Coordinates of C-alpha atoms in Angstrom, one line a residue:
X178 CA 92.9 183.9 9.5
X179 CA 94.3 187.4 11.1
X180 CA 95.7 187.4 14.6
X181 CA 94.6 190.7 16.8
X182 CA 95.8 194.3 15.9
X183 CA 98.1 196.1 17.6
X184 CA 95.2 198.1 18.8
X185 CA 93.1 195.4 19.5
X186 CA 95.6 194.5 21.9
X187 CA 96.1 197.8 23.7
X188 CA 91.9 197.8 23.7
X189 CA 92.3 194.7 25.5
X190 CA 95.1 195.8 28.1
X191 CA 93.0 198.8 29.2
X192 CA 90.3 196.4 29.5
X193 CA 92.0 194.1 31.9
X194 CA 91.4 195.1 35.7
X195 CA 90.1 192.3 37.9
X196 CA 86.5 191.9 37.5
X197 CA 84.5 190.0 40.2
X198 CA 84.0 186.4 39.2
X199 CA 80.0 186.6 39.0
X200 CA 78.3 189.3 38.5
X201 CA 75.1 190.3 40.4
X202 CA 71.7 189.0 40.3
X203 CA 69.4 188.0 42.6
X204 CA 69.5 184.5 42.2
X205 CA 72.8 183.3 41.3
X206 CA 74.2 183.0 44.7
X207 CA 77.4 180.4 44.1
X208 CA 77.4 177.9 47.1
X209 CA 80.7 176.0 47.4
X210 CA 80.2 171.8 46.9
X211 CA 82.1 170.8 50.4
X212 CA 84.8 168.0 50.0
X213 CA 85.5 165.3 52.6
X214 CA 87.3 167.0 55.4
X215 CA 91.0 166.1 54.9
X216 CA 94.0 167.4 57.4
X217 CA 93.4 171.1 58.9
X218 CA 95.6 173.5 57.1
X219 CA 97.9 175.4 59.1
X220 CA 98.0 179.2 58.7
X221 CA 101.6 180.3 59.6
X222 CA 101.4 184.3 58.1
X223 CA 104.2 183.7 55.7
X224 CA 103.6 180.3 53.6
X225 CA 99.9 180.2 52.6
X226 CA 100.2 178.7 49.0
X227 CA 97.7 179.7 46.1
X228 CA 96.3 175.8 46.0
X229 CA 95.8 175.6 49.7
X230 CA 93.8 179.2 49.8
X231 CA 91.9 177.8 46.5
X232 CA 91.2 174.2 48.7
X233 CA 89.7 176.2 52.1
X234 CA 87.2 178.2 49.8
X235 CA 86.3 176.2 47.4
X236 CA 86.8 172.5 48.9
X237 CA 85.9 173.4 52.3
X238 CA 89.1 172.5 53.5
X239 CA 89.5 172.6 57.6
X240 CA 91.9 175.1 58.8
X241 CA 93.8 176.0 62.2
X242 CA 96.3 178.5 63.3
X243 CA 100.0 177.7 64.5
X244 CA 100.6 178.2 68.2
X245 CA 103.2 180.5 67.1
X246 CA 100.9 183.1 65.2
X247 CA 98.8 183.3 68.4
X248 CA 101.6 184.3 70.4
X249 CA 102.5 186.7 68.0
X250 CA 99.4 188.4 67.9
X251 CA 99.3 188.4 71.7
X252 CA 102.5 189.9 71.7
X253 CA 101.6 192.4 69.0
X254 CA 98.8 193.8 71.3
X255 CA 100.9 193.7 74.3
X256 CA 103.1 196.3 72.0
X257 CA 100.0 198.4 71.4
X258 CA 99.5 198.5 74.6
X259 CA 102.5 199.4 76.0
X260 CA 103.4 202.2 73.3
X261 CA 100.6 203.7 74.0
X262 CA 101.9 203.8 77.9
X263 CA 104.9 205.1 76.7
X264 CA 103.0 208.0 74.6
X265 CA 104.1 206.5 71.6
X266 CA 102.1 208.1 68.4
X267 CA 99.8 205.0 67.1
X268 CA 97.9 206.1 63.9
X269 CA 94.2 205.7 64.0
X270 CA 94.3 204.7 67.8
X271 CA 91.9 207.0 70.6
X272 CA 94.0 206.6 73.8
X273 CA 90.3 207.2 75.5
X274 CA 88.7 204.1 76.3
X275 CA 85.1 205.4 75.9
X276 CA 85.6 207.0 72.7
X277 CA 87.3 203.6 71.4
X278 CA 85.0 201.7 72.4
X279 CA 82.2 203.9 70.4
X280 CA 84.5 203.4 67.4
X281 CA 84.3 199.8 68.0
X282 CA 80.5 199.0 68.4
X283 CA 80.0 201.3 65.3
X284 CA 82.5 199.8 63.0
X285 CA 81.1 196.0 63.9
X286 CA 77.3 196.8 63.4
X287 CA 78.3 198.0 59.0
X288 CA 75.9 195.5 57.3
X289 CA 75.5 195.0 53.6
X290 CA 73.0 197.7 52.5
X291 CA 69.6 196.3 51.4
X292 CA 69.1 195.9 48.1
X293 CA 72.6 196.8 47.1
X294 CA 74.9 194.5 45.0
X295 CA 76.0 191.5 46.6
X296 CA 79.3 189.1 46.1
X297 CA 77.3 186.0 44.9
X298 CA 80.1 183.7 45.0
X299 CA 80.7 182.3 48.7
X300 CA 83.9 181.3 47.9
X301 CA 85.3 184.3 47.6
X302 CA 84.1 185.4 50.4
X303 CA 85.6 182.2 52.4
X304 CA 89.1 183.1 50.6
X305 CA 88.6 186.8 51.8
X306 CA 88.1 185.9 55.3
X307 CA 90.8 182.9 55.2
X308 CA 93.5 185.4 53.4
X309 CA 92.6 187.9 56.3
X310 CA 92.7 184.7 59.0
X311 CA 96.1 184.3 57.5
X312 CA 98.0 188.1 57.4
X313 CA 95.8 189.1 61.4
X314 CA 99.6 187.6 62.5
X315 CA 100.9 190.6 61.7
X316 CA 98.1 192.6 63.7
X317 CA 97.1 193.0 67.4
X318 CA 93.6 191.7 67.2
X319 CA 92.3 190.0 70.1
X320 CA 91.7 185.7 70.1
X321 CA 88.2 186.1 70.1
X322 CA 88.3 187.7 66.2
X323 CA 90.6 185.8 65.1
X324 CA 89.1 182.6 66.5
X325 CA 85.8 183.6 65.2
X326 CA 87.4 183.7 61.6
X327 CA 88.5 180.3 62.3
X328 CA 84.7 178.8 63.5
X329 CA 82.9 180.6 60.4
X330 CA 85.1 178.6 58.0
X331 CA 85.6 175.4 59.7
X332 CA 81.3 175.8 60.4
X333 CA 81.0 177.1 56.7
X334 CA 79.4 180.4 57.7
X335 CA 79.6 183.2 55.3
X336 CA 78.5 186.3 55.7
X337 CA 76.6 188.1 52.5
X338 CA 78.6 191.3 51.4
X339 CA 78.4 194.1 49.6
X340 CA 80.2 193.8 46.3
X341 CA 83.3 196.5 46.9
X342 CA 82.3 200.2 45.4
X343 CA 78.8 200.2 45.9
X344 CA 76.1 202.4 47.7
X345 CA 78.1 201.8 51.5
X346 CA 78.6 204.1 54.1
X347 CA 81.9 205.6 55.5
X348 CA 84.1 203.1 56.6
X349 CA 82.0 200.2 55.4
X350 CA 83.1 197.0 53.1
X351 CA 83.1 193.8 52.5
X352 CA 85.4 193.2 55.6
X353 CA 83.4 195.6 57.8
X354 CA 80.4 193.1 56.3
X355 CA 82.0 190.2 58.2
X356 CA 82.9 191.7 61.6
X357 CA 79.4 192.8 61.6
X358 CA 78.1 189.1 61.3
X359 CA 81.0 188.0 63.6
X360 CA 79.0 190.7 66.0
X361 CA 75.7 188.6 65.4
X362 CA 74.4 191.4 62.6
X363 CA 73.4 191.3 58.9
X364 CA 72.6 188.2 57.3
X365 CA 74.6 184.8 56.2
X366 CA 74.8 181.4 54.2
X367 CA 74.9 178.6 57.1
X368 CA 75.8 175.6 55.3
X369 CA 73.8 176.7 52.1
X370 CA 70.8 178.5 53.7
X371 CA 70.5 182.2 54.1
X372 CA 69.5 183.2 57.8
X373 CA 70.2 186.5 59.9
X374 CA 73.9 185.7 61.4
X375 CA 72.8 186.1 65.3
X376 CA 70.9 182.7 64.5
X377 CA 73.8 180.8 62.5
X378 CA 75.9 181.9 65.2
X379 CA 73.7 180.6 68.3
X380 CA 72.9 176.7 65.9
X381 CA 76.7 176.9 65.4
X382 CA 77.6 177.0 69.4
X383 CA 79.3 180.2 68.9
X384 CA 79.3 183.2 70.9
X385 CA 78.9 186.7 69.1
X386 CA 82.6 188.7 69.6
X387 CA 82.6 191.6 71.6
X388 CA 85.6 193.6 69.9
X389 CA 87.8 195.4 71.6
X390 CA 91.4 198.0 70.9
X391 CA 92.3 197.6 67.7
X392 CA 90.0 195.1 66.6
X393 CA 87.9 197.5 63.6
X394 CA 91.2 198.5 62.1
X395 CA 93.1 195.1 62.7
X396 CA 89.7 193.4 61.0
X397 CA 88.5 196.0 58.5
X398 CA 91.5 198.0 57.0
X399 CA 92.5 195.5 54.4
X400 CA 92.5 194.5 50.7
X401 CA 91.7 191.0 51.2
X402 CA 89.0 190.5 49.0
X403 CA 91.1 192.1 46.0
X404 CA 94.0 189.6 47.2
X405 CA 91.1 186.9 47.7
X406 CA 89.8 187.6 44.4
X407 CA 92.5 187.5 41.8
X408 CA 94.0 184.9 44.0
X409 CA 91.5 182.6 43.1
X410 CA 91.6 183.9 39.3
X411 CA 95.3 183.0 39.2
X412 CA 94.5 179.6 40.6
X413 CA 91.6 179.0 37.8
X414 CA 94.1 181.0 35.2
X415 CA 97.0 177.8 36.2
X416 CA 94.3 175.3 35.4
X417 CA 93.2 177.0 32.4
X418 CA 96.8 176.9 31.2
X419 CA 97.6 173.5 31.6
X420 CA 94.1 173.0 29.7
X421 CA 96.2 174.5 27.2
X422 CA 99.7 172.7 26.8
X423 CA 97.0 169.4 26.9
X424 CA 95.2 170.4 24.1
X425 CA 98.2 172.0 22.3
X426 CA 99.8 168.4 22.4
X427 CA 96.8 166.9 20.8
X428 CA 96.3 168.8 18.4
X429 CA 100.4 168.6 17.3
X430 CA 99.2 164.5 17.2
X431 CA 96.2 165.1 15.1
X432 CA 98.3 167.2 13.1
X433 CA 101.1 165.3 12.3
X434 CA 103.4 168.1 13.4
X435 CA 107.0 167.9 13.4
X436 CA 108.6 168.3 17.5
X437 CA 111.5 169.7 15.6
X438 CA 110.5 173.6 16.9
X439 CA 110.4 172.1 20.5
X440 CA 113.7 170.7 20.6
X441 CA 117.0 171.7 22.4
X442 CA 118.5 173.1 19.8
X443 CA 115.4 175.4 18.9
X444 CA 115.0 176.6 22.4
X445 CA 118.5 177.2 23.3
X446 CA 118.3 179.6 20.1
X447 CA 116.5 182.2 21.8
X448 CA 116.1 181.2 25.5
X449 CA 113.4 182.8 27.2
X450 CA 112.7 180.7 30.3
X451 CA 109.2 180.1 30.3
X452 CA 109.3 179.4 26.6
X453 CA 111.7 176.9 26.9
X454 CA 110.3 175.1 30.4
X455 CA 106.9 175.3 28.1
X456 CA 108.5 173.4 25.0
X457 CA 110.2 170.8 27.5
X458 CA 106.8 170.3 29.3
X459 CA 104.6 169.7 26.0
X460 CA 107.7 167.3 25.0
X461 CA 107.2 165.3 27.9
X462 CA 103.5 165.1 26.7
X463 CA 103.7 164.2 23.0
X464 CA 106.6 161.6 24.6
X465 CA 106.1 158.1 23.1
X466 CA 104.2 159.0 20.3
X467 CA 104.6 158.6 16.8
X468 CA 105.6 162.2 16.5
X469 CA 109.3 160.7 17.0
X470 CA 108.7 157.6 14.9
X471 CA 110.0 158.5 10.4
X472 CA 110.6 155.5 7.9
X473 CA 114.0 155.5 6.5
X474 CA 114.1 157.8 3.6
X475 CA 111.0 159.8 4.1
X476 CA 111.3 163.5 4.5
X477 CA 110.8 165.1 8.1
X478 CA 107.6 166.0 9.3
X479 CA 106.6 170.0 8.9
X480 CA 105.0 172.2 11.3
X481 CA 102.0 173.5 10.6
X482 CA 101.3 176.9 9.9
X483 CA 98.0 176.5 12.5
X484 CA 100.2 175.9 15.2
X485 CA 103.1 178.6 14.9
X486 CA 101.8 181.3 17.4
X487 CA 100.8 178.9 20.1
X488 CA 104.6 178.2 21.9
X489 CA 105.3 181.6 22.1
X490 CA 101.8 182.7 23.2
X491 CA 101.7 180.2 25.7
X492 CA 105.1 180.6 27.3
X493 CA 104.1 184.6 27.3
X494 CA 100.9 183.5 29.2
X495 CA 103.0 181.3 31.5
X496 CA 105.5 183.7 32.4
X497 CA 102.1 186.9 33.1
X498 CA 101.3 184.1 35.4
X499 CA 104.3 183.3 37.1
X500 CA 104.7 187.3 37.8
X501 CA 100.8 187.4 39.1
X502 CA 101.7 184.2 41.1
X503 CA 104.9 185.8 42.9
X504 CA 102.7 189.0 43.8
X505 CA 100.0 186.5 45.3
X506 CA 102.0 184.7 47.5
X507 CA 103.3 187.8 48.9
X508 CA 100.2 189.8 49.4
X509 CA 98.4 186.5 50.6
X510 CA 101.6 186.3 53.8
X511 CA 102.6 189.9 54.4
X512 CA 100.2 192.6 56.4
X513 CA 99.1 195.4 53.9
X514 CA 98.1 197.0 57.5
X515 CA 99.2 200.7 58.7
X516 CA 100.7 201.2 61.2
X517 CA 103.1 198.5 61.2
X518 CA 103.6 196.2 64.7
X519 CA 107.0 194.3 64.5
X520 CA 107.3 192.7 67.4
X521 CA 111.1 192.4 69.2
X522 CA 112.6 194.8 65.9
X523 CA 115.5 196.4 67.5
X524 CA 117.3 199.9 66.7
X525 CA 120.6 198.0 65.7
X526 CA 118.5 196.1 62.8
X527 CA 118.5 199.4 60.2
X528 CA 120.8 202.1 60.0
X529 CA 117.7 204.3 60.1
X530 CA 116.2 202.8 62.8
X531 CA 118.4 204.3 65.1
X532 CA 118.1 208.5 64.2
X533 CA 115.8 210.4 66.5
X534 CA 112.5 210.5 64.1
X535 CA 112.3 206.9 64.3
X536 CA 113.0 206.2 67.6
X537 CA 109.7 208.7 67.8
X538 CA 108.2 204.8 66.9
X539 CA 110.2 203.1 69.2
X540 CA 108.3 200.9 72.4
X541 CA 110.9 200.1 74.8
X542 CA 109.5 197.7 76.8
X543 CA 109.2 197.5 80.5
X544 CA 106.6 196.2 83.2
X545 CA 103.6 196.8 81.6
X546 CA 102.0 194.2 79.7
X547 CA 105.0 192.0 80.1
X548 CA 107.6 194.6 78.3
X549 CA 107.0 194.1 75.1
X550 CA 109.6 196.4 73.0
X551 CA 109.5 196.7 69.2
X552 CA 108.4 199.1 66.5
X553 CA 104.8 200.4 65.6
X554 CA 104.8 202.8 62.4
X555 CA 102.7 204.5 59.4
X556 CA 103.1 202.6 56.3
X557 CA 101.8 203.2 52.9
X558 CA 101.6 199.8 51.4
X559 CA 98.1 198.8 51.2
X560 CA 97.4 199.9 47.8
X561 CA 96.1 196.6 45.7
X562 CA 98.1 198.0 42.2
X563 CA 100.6 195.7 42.5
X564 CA 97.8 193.3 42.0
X565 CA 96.0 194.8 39.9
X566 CA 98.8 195.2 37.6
X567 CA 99.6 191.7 37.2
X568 CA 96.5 190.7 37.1
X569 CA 96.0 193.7 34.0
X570 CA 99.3 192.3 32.4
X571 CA 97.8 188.2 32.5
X572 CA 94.7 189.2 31.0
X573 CA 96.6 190.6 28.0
X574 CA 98.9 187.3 27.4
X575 CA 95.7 185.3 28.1
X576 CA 94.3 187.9 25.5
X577 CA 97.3 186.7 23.0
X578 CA 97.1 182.7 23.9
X579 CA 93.3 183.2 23.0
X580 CA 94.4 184.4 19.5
X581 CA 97.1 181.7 19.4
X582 CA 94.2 179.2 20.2
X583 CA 92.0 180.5 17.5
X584 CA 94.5 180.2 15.0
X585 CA 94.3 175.8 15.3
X586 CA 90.5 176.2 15.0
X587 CA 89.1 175.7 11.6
X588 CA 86.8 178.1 10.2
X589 CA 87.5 180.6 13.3
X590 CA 89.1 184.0 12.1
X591 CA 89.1 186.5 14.7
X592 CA 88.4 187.6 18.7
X593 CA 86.9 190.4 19.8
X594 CA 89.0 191.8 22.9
X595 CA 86.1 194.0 23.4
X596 CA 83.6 190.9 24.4
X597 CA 86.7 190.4 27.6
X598 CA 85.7 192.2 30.9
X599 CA 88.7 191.9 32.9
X600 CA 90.6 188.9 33.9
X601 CA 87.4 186.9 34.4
X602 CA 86.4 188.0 30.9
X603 CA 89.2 186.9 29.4
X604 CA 89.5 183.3 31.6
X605 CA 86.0 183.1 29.6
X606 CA 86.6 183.6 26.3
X607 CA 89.9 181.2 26.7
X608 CA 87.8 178.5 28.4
X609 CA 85.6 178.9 24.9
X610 CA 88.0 178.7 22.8
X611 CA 90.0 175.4 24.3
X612 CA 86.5 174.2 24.4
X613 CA 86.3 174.3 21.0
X614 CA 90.2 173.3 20.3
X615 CA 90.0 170.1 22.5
X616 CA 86.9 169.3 20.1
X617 CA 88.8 169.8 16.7
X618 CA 92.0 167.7 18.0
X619 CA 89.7 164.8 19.5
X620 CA 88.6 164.9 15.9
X621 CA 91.5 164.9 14.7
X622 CA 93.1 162.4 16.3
X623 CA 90.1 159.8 15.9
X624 CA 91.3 160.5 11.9
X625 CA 94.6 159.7 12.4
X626 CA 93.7 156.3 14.2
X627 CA 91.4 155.4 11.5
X628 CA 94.0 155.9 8.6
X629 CA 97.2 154.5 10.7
X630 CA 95.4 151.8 13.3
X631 CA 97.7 151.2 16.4
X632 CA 99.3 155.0 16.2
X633 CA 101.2 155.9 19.2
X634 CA 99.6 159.5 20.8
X635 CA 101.2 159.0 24.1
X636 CA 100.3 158.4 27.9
X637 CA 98.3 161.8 28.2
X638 CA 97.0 162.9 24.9
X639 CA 95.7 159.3 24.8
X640 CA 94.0 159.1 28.3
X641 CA 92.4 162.9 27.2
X642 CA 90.8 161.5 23.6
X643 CA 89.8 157.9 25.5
X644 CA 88.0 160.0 28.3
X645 CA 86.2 162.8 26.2
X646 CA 85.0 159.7 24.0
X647 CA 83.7 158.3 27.7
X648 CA 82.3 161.5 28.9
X649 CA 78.4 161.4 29.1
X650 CA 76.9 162.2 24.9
X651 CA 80.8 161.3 24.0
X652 CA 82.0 164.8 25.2
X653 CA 79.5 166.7 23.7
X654 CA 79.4 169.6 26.3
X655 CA 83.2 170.1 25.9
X656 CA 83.4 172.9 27.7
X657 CA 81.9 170.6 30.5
X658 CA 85.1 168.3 30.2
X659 CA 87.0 171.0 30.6
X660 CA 85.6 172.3 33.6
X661 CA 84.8 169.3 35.6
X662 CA 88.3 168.1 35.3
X663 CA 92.1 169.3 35.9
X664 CA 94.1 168.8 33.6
X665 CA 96.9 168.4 36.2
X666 CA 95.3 164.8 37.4
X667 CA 96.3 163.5 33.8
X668 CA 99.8 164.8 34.2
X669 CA 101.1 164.5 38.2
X670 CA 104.8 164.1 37.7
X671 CA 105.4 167.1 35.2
X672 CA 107.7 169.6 35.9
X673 CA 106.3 172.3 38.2
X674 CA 106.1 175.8 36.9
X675 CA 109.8 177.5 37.3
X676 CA 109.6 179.5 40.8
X677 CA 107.2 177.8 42.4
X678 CA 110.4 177.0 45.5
X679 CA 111.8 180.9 45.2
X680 CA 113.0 182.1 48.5
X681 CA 110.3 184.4 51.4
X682 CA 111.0 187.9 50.2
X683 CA 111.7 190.0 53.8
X684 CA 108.4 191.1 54.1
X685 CA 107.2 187.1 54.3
X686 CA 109.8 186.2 56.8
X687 CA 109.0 184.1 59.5
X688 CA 107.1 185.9 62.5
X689 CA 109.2 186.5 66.1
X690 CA 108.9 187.0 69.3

């Protein structure tokens, strides 16, 4: 069997932007399967975790806003306000009531366009609006939006959308989508069932929101859906791994394979860190088994030739991950907003701070509005590449665990990167494969505990093969097995992924007054 080309794997790079996660048609509409209502989550601005994002839009998980965050944004529209007493420059902002106003009914009436491509999966449109419920601390948006953010999650209201880049007018989007149904326009889900949004909101108790200042651009201007998205990719991309270092295991059990290559001495060789935390973690799982166990005299076992590629291709997938999961976490708690609002920032804070262009930015403070001082300025950070280069550069090492995989499979000599749209596509075509893998070692082992009764596979390989055996037609939809369980349940002690606890970079520090 050949692994991928060189140029297969460049086809596949260039390949590997973030694709939505279903695409249109006009009967696939994804509703979310509600859990039992646990504890609210809490959204601070600057410690949202992927797993929590991926539990309020899939799950249905409850969620609330710290006291703190709405003092913040109070105070961060007391700062609008009072710059724009003090003539400071505010991008984007109409000093004239009227004409703001006229800005504001128009930008909360955009609905999705007839007929045009919708997002048909409504969780990511809850993890759009709860990523934008989460980073509005940085903005000065009234209570009234954010609260209504709040009430069409916690009610399970979600708005329909237009998929991003189709037939929409200026200044529309998915965003501008959901302030229009916060508004009472467009259409909505209501707990499953499609109605026009003025009658979810009136069965819901609610009251339409009647935006006001800086509302539109607080609301609209914003890559949360990207964020949302790949987000919620990287969450189904963790689980997808850990399918991986599972089925890995069993097949080294059904193979007989020697743990010699994911020893100490092995790793310490040539220690990259995810390739080494990797060879520890699929240690822990073989643990106990008769991998370890050798009669006096008989040669070591070897290590098949099947498995060779799959410890480094899965550390390499690990480690894309891990550097998709650090850009996550900070695009999920940090404002991708311009202009900036940093409430109580003083001149002494940054040697340029203090020169006389940005003091030009500079809101002193004094009776109006409670006196408010701080910093509002342009910024050029709202472009989603980071993202979408991380996500570009998982898709690839999923793109080179795939081959790995493929190499264990019997009878299975080549992927096509070309069949892998983006980092959905290739999510796909792994879930296939370790479909098919978890098959083959489940066969496997079930030969070696015929030959050898009473062999030793270990705690977690051996509650896997006992369960796919259980499964309904004795796992025959494997890929079913896969997807209706996480892998994580079998293993809840293993070591986490190395930087899960890294330290808030400065841009996710803790809001103040």
């Amino acid at each position: 069997m050949k692994l991928r080309t060189a140029a297969a794997v460049l086809a596949f790079a260039a390949s590997a932007t973030v694709a939505p996660e279903a695409a249109y048609t006009a009967e696939a509409y994804r509703l979310i399967l509600p859990e039992p209502a646990g504890d609210p989550i809490t959204l601070t601005g600057h410690d949202l975790t992927i797993e929590q994002l991926a539990a309020i839009a899939r799950q249905g998980q409850p969620v609330e806003i710290s006291p703190e965050v709405r003092d913040h944004q109070a105070d961060a529209r007391s700062l609008l306000l009072e710059g724009l007493a003090e003539g400071v420059p505010i991008q984007g902002f109409e000093a004239d009531r009227a004409e703001s106003q006229a800005r504001l009914a128009a930008a909360f009436r955009h609905v999705a366009v007839p007929g045009a491509p919708e997002i048909m999966d409504e969780a990511v449109v809850r993890a759009a609006m709860a990523v934008r419920a989460n980073t509005l601390v940085y903005q000065p948006v009234t209570a009234p939006v954010q609260q209504m953010l709040l009430d069409f999650l916690n009610d399970r209201i979600t708005p329909v959308v237009a998929e991003p880049g189709g037939p929409i007018g200026p200044g529309q989007g998915p965003m501008a989508n959901i302030a229009a149904a916060m508004a009472g326009f467009g259409d909505v889900y209501y707990r499953g069932t499609r109605m026009p949004a003025s009658r979810a909101i009136n069965e819901a108790g609610l009251t339409p929101v009647s935006p006001a200042d800086f509302d539109d651009r607080g609301l609209i201007d914003t890559d949360a859906f990207e964020i949302a998205r790949t987000a919620l990719l990287a969450d189904r991309g963790r689980r997808a791994l850990e399918w991986a270092d599972i089925i890995f295991a069993m097949d080294m059990l059904g193979l007989s394979a020697s743990p010699a290559p994911l020893s100490l001495p092995a790793q310490a060789n040539r220690p990259y860190q995810w390739s080494a935390w990797n060879a520890a973690r699929v240690l822990a799982l073989i643990k106990g088994s008769y991998l370890f166990d050798g009669e006096p005299g008989t040669p070591p076992r070897t290590y098949p030739e099947s498995l060779a590629p799959s410890l480094p291709g899965q550390g390499a997938a690990w480690l894309a991950w891990g550097a998709l999961r650090d850009t996550v976490l900070v695009a999920l708690n940090s404002s991708d907003q311009s202009p900036v609002f940093r409430v109580g920032l003083s001149p002494r804070e940054s040697r340029e701070l203090g020169t006389a262009q940005m003091m030009k930015f500079y809101v002193k403070g004094g009776a109006i509005e409670g006196g408010k001082k701080g910093f509002v300025v342009p910024a050029t950070n709202q472009s989603a590449y980071p993202l979408t280069l991380m996500a570009a550069s998982f898709a690839e090492g999923l793109g080179e665990l795939s081959s790995a995989v493929a190499h264990r499979i019997p009878n299975l000599s080549t992927i096509n990167p070309g069949d892998h749209a983006g980092l959905s596509g290739a999510l796909d075509a792994l879930d296939r494969l370790l479909a098919d893998d978890i098959g083959n070692a489940v066969a496997l082992m079930d030969g070696q505990a015929k030959e050898y009764p009473g062999r030793q596979f270990g705690e977690v390989p051996a509650a896997v093969w006992a369960d796919f055996h259980a499964a309904p037609g004795g796992g025959q939809s494997a890929l079913d097995f896969l997807r209706t369980r996480q892998a994580a349940s079998y293993m809840p002690d293993a070591e986490p992924p190395p930087g899960a606890d890294a330290p808030i970079p400065l841009a996710q520090e803790k809001i103040r007054r």
